[in-house]
Tab-separated table of C-alpha atoms and ligand atoms in Angstrom:
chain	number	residue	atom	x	y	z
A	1	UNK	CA	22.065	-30.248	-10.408
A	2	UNK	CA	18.499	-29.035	-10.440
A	3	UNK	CA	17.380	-26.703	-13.185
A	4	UNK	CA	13.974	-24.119	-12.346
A	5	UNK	CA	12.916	-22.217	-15.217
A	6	UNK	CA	11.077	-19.092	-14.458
A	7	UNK	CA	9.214	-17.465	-17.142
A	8	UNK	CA	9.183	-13.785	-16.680
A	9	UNK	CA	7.514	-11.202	-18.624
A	10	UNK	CA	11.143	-9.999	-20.056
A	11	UNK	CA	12.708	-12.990	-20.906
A	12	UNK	CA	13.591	-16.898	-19.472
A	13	UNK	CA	15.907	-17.220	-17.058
A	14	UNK	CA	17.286	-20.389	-15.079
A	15	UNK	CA	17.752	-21.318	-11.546
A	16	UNK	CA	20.433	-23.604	-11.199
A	17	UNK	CA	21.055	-25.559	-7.859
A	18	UNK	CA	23.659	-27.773	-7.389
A	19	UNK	CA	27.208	-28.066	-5.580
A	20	UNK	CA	30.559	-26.611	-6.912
A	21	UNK	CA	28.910	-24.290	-9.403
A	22	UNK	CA	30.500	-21.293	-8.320
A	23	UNK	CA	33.495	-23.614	-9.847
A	24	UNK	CA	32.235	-23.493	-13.492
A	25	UNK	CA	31.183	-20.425	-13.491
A	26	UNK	CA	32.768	-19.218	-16.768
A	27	UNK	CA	31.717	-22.266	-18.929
A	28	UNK	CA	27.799	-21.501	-16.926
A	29	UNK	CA	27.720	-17.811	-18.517
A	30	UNK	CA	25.416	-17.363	-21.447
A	31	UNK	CA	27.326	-14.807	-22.708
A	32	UNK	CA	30.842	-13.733	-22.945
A	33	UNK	CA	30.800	-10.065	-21.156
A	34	UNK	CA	34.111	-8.338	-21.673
A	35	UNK	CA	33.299	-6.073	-18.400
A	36	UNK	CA	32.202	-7.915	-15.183
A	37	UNK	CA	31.727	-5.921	-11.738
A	38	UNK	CA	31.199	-8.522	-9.084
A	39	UNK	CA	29.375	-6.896	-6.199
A	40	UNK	CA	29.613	-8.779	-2.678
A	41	UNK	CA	30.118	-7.993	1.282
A	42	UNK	CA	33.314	-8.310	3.369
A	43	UNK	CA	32.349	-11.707	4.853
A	44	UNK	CA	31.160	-13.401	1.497
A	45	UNK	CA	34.435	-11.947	-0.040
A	46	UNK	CA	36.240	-13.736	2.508
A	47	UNK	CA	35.013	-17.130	1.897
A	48	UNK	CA	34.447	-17.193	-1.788
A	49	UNK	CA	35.467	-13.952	-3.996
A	50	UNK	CA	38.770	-14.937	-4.917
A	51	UNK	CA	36.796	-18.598	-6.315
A	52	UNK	CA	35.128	-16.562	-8.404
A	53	UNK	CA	37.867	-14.019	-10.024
A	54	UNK	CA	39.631	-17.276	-10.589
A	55	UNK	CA	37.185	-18.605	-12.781
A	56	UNK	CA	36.387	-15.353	-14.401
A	57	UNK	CA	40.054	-14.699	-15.389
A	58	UNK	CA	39.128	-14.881	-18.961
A	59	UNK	CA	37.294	-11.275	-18.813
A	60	UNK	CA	39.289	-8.354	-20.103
A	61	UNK	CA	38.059	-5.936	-17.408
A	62	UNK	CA	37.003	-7.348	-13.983
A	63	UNK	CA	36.182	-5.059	-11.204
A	64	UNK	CA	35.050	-6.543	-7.789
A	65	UNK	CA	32.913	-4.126	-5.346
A	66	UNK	CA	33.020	-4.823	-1.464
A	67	UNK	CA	30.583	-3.645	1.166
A	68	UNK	CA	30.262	-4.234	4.501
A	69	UNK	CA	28.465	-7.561	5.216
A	70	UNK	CA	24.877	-6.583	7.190
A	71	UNK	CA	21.360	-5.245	6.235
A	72	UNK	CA	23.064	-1.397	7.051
A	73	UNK	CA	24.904	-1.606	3.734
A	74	UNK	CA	21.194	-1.911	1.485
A	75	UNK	CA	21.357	1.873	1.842
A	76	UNK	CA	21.237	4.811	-0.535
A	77	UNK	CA	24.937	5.605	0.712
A	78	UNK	CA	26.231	1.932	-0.827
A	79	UNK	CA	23.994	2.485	-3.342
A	80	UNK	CA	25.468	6.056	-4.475
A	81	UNK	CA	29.122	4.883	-4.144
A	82	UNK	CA	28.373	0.725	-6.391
A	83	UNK	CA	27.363	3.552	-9.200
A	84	UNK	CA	30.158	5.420	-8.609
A	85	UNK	CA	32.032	2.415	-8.907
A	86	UNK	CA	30.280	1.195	-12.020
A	87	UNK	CA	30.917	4.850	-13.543
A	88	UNK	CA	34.930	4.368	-12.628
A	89	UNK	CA	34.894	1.101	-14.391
A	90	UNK	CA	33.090	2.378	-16.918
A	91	UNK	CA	30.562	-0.377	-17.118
A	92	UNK	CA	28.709	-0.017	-20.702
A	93	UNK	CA	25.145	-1.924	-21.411
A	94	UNK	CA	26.986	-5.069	-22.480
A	95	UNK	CA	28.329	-5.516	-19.163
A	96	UNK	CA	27.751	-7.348	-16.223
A	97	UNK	CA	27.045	-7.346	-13.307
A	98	UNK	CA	27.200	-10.481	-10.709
A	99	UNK	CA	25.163	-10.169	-7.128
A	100	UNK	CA	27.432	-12.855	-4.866
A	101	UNK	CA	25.939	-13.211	-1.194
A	102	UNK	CA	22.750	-13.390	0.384
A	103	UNK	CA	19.527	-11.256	-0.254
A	104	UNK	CA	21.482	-8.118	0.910
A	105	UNK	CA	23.659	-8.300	-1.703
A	106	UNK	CA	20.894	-9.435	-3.969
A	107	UNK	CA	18.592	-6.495	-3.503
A	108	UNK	CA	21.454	-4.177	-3.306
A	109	UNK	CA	23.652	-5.131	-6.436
A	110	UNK	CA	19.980	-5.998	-8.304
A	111	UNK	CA	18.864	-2.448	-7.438
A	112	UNK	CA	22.367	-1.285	-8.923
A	113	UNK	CA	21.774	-3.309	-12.114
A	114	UNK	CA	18.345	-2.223	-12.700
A	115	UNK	CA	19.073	1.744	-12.552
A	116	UNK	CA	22.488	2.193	-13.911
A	117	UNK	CA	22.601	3.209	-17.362
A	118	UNK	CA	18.424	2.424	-16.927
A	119	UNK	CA	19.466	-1.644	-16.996
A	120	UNK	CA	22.302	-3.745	-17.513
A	121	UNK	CA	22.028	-7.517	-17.333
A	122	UNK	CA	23.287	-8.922	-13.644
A	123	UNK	CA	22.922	-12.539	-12.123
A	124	UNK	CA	22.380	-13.855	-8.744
A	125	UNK	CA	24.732	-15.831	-7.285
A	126	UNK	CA	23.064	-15.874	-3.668
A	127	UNK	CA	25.309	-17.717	-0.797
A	128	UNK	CA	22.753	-17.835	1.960
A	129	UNK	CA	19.934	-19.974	2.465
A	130	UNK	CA	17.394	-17.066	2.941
A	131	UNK	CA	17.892	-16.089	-0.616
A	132	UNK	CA	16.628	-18.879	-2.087
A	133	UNK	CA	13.452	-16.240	-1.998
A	134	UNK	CA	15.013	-12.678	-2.560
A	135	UNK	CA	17.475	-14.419	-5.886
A	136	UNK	CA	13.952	-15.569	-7.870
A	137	UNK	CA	11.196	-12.965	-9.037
A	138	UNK	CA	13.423	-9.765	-9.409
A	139	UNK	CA	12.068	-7.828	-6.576
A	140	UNK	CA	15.053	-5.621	-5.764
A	141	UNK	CA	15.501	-2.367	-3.354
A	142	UNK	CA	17.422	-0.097	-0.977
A	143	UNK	CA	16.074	-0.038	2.764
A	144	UNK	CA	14.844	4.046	3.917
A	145	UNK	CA	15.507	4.546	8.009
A	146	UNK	CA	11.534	4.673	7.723
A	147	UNK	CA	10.903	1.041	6.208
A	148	UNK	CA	12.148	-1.851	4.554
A	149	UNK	CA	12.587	-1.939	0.653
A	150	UNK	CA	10.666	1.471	-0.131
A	151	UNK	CA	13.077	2.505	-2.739
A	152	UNK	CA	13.308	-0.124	-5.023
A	153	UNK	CA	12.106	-1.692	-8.912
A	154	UNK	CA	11.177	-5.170	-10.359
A	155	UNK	CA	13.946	-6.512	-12.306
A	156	UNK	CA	14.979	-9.956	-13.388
A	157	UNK	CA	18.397	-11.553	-12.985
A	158	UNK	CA	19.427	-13.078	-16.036
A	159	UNK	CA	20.327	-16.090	-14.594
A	160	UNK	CA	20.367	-17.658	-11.148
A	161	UNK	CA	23.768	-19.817	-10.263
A	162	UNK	CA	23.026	-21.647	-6.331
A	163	UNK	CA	26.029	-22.727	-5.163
A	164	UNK	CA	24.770	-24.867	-2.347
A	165	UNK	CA	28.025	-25.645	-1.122
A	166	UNK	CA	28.478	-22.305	-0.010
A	167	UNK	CA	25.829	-22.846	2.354
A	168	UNK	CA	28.391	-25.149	4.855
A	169	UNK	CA	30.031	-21.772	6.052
A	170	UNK	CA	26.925	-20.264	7.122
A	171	UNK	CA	26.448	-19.380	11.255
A	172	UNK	CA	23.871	-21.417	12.863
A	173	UNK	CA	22.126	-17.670	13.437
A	174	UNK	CA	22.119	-17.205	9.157
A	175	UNK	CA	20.408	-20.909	9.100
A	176	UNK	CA	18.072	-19.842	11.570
A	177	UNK	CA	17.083	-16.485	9.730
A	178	UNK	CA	16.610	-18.919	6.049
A	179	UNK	CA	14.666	-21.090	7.314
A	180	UNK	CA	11.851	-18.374	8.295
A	181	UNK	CA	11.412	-18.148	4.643
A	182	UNK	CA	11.425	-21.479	4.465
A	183	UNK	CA	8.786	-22.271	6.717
A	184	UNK	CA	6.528	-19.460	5.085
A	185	UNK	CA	6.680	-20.928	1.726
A	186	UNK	CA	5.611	-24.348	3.638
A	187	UNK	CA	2.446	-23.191	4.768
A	188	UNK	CA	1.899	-21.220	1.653
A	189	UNK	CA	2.281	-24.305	-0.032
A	190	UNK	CA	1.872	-28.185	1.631
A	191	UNK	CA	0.703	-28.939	5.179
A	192	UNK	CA	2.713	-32.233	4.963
A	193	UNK	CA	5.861	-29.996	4.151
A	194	UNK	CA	4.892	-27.982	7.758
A	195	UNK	CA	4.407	-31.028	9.904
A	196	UNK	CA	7.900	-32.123	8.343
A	197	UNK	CA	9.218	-29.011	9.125
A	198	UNK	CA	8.060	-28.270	12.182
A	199	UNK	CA	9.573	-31.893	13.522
A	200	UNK	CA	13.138	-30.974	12.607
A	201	UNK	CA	16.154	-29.458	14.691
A	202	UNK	CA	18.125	-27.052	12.218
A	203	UNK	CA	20.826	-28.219	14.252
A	204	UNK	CA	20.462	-31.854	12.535
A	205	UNK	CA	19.666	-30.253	9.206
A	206	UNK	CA	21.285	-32.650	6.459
A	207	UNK	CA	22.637	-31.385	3.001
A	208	UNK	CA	19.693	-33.331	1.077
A	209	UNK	CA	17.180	-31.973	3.268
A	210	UNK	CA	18.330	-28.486	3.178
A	211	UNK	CA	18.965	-28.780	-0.738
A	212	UNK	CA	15.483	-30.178	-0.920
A	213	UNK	CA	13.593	-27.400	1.464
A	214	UNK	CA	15.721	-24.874	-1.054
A	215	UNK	CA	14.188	-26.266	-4.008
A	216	UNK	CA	10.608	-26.595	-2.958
A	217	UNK	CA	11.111	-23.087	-1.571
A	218	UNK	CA	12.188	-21.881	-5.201
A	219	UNK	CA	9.026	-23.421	-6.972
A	220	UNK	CA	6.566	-22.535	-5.068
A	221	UNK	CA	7.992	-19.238	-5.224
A	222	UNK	CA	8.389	-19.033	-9.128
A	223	UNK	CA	5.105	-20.421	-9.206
A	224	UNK	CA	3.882	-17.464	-7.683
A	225	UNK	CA	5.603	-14.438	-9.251
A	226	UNK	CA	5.174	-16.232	-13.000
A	227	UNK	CA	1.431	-15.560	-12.515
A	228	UNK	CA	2.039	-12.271	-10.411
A	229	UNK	CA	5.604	-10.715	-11.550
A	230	UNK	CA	4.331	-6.815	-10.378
A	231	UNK	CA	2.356	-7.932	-7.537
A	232	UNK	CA	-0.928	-6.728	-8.410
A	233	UNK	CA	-2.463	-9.835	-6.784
A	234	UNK	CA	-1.343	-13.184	-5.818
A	235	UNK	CA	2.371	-12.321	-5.197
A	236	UNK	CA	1.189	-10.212	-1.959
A	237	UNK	CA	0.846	-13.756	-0.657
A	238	UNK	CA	4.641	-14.185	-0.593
A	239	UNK	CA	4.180	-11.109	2.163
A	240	UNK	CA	2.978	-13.724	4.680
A	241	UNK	CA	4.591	-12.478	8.074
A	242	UNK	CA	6.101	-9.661	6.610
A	243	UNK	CA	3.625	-6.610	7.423
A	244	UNK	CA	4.679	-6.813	11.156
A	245	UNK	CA	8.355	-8.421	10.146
A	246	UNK	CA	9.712	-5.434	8.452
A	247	UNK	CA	7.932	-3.205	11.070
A	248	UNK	CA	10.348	-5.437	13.553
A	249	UNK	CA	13.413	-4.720	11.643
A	250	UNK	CA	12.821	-0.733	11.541
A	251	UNK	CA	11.718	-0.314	14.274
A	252	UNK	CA	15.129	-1.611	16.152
A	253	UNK	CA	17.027	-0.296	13.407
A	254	UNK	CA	18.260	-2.404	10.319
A	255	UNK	CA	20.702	-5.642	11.504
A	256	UNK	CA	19.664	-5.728	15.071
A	257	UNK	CA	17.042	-8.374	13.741
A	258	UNK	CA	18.000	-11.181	10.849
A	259	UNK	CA	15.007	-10.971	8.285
A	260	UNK	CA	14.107	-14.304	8.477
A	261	UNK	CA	14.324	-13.982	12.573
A	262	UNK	CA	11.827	-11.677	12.031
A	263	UNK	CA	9.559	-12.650	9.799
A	264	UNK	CA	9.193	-16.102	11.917
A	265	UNK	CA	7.825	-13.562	14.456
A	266	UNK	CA	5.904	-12.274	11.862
A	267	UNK	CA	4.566	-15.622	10.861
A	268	UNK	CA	3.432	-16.381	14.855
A	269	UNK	CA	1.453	-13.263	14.770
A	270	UNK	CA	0.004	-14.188	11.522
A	271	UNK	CA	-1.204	-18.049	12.517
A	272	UNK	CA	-2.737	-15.958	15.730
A	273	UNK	CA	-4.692	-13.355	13.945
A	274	UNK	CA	-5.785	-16.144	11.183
A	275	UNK	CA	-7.129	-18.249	13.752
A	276	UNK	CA	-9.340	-15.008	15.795
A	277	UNK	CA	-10.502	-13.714	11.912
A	278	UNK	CA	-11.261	-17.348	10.966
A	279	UNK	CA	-11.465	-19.920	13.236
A	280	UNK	CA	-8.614	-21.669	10.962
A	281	UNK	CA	-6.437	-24.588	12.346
A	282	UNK	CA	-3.012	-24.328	12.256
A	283	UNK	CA	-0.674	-25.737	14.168
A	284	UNK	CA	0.256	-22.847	16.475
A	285	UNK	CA	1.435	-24.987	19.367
A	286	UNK	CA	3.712	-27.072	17.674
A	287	UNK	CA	5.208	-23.522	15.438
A	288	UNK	CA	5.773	-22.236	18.743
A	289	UNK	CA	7.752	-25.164	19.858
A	290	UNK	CA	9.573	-25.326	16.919
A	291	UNK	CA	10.418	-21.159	17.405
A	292	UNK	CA	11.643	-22.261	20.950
A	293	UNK	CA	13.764	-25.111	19.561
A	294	UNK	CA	15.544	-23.460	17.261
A	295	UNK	CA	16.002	-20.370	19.458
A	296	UNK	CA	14.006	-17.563	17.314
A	297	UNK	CA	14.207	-14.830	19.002
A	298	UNK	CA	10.747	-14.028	20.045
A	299	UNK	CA	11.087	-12.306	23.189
A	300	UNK	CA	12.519	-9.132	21.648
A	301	UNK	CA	8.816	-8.422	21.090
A	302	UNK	CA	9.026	-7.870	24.992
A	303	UNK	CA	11.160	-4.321	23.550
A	304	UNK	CA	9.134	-2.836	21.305
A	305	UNK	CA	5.376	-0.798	21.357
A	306	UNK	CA	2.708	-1.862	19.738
A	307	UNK	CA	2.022	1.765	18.768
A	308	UNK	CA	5.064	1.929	16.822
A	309	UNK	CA	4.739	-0.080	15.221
A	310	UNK	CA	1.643	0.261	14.069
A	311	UNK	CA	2.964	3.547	12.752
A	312	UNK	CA	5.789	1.282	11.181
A	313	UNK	CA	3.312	-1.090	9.274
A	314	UNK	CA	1.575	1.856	7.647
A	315	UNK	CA	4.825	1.528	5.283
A	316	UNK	CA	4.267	-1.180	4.311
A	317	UNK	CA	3.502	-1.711	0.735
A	318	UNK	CA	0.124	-3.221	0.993
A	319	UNK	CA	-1.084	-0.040	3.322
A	320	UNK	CA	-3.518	1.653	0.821
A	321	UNK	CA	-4.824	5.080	2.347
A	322	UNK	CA	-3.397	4.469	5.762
A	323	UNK	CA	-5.853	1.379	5.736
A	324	UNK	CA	-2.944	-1.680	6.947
A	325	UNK	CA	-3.655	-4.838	4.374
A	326	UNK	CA	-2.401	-8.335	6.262
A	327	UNK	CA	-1.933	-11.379	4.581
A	328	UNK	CA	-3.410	-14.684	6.564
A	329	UNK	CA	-4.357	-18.253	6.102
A	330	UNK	CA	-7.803	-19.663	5.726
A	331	UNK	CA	-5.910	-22.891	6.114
A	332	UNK	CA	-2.265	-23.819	4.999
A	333	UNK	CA	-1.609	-23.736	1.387
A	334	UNK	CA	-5.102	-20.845	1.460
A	335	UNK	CA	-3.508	-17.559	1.819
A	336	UNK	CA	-5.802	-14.273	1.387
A	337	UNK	CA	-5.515	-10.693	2.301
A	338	UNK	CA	-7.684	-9.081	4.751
A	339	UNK	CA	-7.661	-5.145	5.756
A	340	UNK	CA	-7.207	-5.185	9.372
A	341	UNK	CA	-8.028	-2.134	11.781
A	342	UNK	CA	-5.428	-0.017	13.824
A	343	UNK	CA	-6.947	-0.943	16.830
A	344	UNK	CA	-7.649	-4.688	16.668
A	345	UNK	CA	-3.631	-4.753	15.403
A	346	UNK	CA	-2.561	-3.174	18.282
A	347	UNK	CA	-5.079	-5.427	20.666
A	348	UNK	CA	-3.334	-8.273	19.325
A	349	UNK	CA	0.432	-6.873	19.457
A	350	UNK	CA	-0.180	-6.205	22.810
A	351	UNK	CA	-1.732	-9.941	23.338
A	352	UNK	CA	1.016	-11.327	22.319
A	353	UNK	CA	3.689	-9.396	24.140
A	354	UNK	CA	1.930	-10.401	26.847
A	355	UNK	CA	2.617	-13.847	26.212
A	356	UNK	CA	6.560	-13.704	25.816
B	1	NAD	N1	14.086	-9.557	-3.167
B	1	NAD	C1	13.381	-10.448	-2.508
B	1	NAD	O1	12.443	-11.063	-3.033
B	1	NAD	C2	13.745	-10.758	-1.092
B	1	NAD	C3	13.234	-11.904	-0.484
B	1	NAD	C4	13.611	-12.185	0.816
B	1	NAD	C5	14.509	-11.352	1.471
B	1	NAD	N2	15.008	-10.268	0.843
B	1	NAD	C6	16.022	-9.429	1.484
B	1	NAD	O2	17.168	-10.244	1.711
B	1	NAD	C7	17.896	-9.726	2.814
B	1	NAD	C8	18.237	-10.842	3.767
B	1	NAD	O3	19.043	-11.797	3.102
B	1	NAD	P1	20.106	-12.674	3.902
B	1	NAD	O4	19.487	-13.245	5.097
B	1	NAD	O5	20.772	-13.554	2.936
B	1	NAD	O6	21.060	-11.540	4.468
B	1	NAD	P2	22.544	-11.109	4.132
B	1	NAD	O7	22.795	-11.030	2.704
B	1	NAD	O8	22.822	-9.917	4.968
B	1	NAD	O9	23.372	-12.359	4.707
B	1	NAD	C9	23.304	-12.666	6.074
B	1	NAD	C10	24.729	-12.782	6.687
B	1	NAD	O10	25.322	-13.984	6.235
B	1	NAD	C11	26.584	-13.718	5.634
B	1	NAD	N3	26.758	-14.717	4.598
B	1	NAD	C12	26.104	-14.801	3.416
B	1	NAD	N4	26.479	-15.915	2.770
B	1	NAD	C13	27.380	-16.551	3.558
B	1	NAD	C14	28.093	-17.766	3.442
B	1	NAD	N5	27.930	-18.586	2.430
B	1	NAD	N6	28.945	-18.098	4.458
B	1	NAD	C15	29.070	-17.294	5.536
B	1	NAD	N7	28.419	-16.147	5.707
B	1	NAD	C16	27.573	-15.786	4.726
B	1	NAD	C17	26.512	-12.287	5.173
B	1	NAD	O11	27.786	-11.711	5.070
B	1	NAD	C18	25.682	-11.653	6.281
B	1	NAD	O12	26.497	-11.341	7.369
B	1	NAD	C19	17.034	-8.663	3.441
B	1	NAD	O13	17.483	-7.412	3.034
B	1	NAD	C20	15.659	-8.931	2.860
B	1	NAD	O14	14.864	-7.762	2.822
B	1	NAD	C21	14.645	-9.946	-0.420
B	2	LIG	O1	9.031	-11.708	-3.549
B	2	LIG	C1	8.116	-11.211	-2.895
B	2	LIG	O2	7.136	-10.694	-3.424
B	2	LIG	C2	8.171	-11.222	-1.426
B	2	LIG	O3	7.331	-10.617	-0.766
B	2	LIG	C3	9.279	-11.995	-0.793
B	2	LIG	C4	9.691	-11.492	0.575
B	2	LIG	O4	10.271	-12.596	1.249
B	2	LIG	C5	10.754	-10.400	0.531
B	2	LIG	O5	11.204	-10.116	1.829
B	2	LIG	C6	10.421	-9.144	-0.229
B	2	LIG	O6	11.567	-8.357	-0.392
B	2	LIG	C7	9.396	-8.278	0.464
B	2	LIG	O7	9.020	-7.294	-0.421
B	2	LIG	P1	8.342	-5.931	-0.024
B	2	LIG	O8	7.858	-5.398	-1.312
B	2	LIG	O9	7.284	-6.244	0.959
B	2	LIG	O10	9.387	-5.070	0.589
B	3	ZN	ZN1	11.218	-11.885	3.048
């Protein structure tokens, strides 16, 4: 097992990775809570909720909460009816509250935690590979029809349990999506991790490799959001592909697009506009390849208007006074943020529909 501590400005709290956790999970609890609500979606429940009641017989009240698997359910309606259900069960502030699934669940049963009764301690047990990234660094939220996350707070888990055994039942499409973040941590990070990365089929992925990618991921992006926990600098880097990337998602309405689908479309756009704003050298051929290879799908840029979406990005989080903020790469591992203008954006959209 692999233990990350992240220091956050609240308290320490662990990221453990290994296999079979989700099988020790009562001795792994710091605490003893008497009242446990385990949030999770219908296909997650599935696979591995009745591991986890198993283990967690020893609690005197446990509830379980289902939603609908899918990025629909991060939604004030889900959100409205987990407090109703925390209300029923009469959760109290020594309860808990456990997030087990992928960054949907994550965001949406972190949200939960952080509001009800204004905080009660919840962990992340994420189950996908994408949340490697949204189950470190507390960002949590609710999606609005308008754009991605804008209802949301900053609130640590207090503790992180990977199961990365969990990760065999994942569709090929779900490995895809993960490894978008993947990839963006790379060339946040190590251009020796991007060559590596862009030279491998996710159809050959191996359990070391993957478990190795996942950890790298997490430290680079604890790294990050220990120096930068509210994001008033440094942690708009781990935004890299995601100004147009949650435009994409809107836009065609939450679902139709994985995240990490999209922001891999989001990344493309972001190598192109880094090389035009500074001549930097990235390996744009060979990240297209790999898109090809592993099937992103890039052509559903081919549906959408640049104009739109350039109405979509002005949600984003890093828009200050309509002005749209993008982050790029002097080179990998040098990301900055530049403001970019509504018309060169859509120049550049258009570009690159063009070339689909
Ligand atoms: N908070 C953050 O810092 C942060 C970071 C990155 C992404 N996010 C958010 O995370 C979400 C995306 O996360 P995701 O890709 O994990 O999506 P997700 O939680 O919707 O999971 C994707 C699909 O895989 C299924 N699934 C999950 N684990 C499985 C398993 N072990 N076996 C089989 N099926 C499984 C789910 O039911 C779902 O259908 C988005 O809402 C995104 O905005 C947040
Ligand atoms: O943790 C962060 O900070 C990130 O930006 C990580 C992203 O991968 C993630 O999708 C995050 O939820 C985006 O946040 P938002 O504030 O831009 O909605
Ligand atoms: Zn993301």
């Amino acid at each position: 097992m692999t233990t990350i501590t992240i220091h956050s400005s609240t308290h320490e709290y662990e990221v453990e990775i290994g296999s079979g956790l989700r099988n020790q999970l009562a001795e792994r609890l710091l605490k003893n809570y008497q009242t446990v609500l385990v949030i999770t979606d219908t296909t997650v429940a599935g696979h591995y909720l009745n591991d986890i009641t198993k283990h967690l017989s020893s609690v005197e009240n446990l509830h379980t909460a289902v939603v609908p698997s899918g990025e629909s359910s991060k939604s004030m309606e889900h959100y409205r009816s987990l407090l109703d259900q925390c209300i029923d069960a009469q959760l109290d502030r020594h309860s808990l509250i456990i997030a087990l699934g992928g960054g949907m669940i994550g965001d949406l049963a972190g949200f939960v935690a952080s509001t009800y009764l204004r905080g009660i301690d919840y962990i992340q047990m994420p189950t996908s590979i994408l949340a490697h990234d949204s189950s470190v660094g507390g960002k949590v939220a609710i999606n609005h029809p308008k754009g991605k996350n804008l209802i949301g707070s900053f609130y640590n888990p207090k503790q992180v349990i990977y199961d990365v055994e969990t990760l065999k039942s994942l569709p090929e499409r779900e490995i895809r999506s993960g490894y978008g973040e993947v990839i963006k941590h790379a060339f946040l990070s190590d251009e020796s991790w991007v060559k590596n990365l862009l030279q491998q089929s996710l159809k050959d992925l191996t359990s070391q490799q993957l478990k190795q990618d996942l950890t790298k991921g997490v430290r680079v992006k604890a790294s990050i959001v220990e120096e930068d926990e509210r994001e008033a600098g440094i942690r708009k880097h781990l935004n890299l592909g995601h100004t147009l990337a949650h435009a994409i998602e809107a836009e065609l309405g939450y679902g139709e697009i994985t995240h990490g689908e999209a922001v891999a479309i989001g990344l493309l756009f972001t190598l192109q506009l880094s090389e035009i704003k500074n001549s930097a050298h990235l390996p744009i051929k060979d990240y297209v390849n790999w898109l090809e290879k592993n099937k992103y799908p890039t052509s559903i840029m081919t549906k959408l208007d640049p104009e739109q979406l350039l109405k979509r990005m002005k949600w984003d989080k890093k828009t200050v006074h309509q002005n749209i903020n993008f982050v790029l790469l002097e080179k990998t591992g040098s990301p900055y943020v530049i403001q970019m203008g509504d018309e060169e954006l859509v120049h550049e959209l258009k570009r690159m529909i063009s070339a689909r």
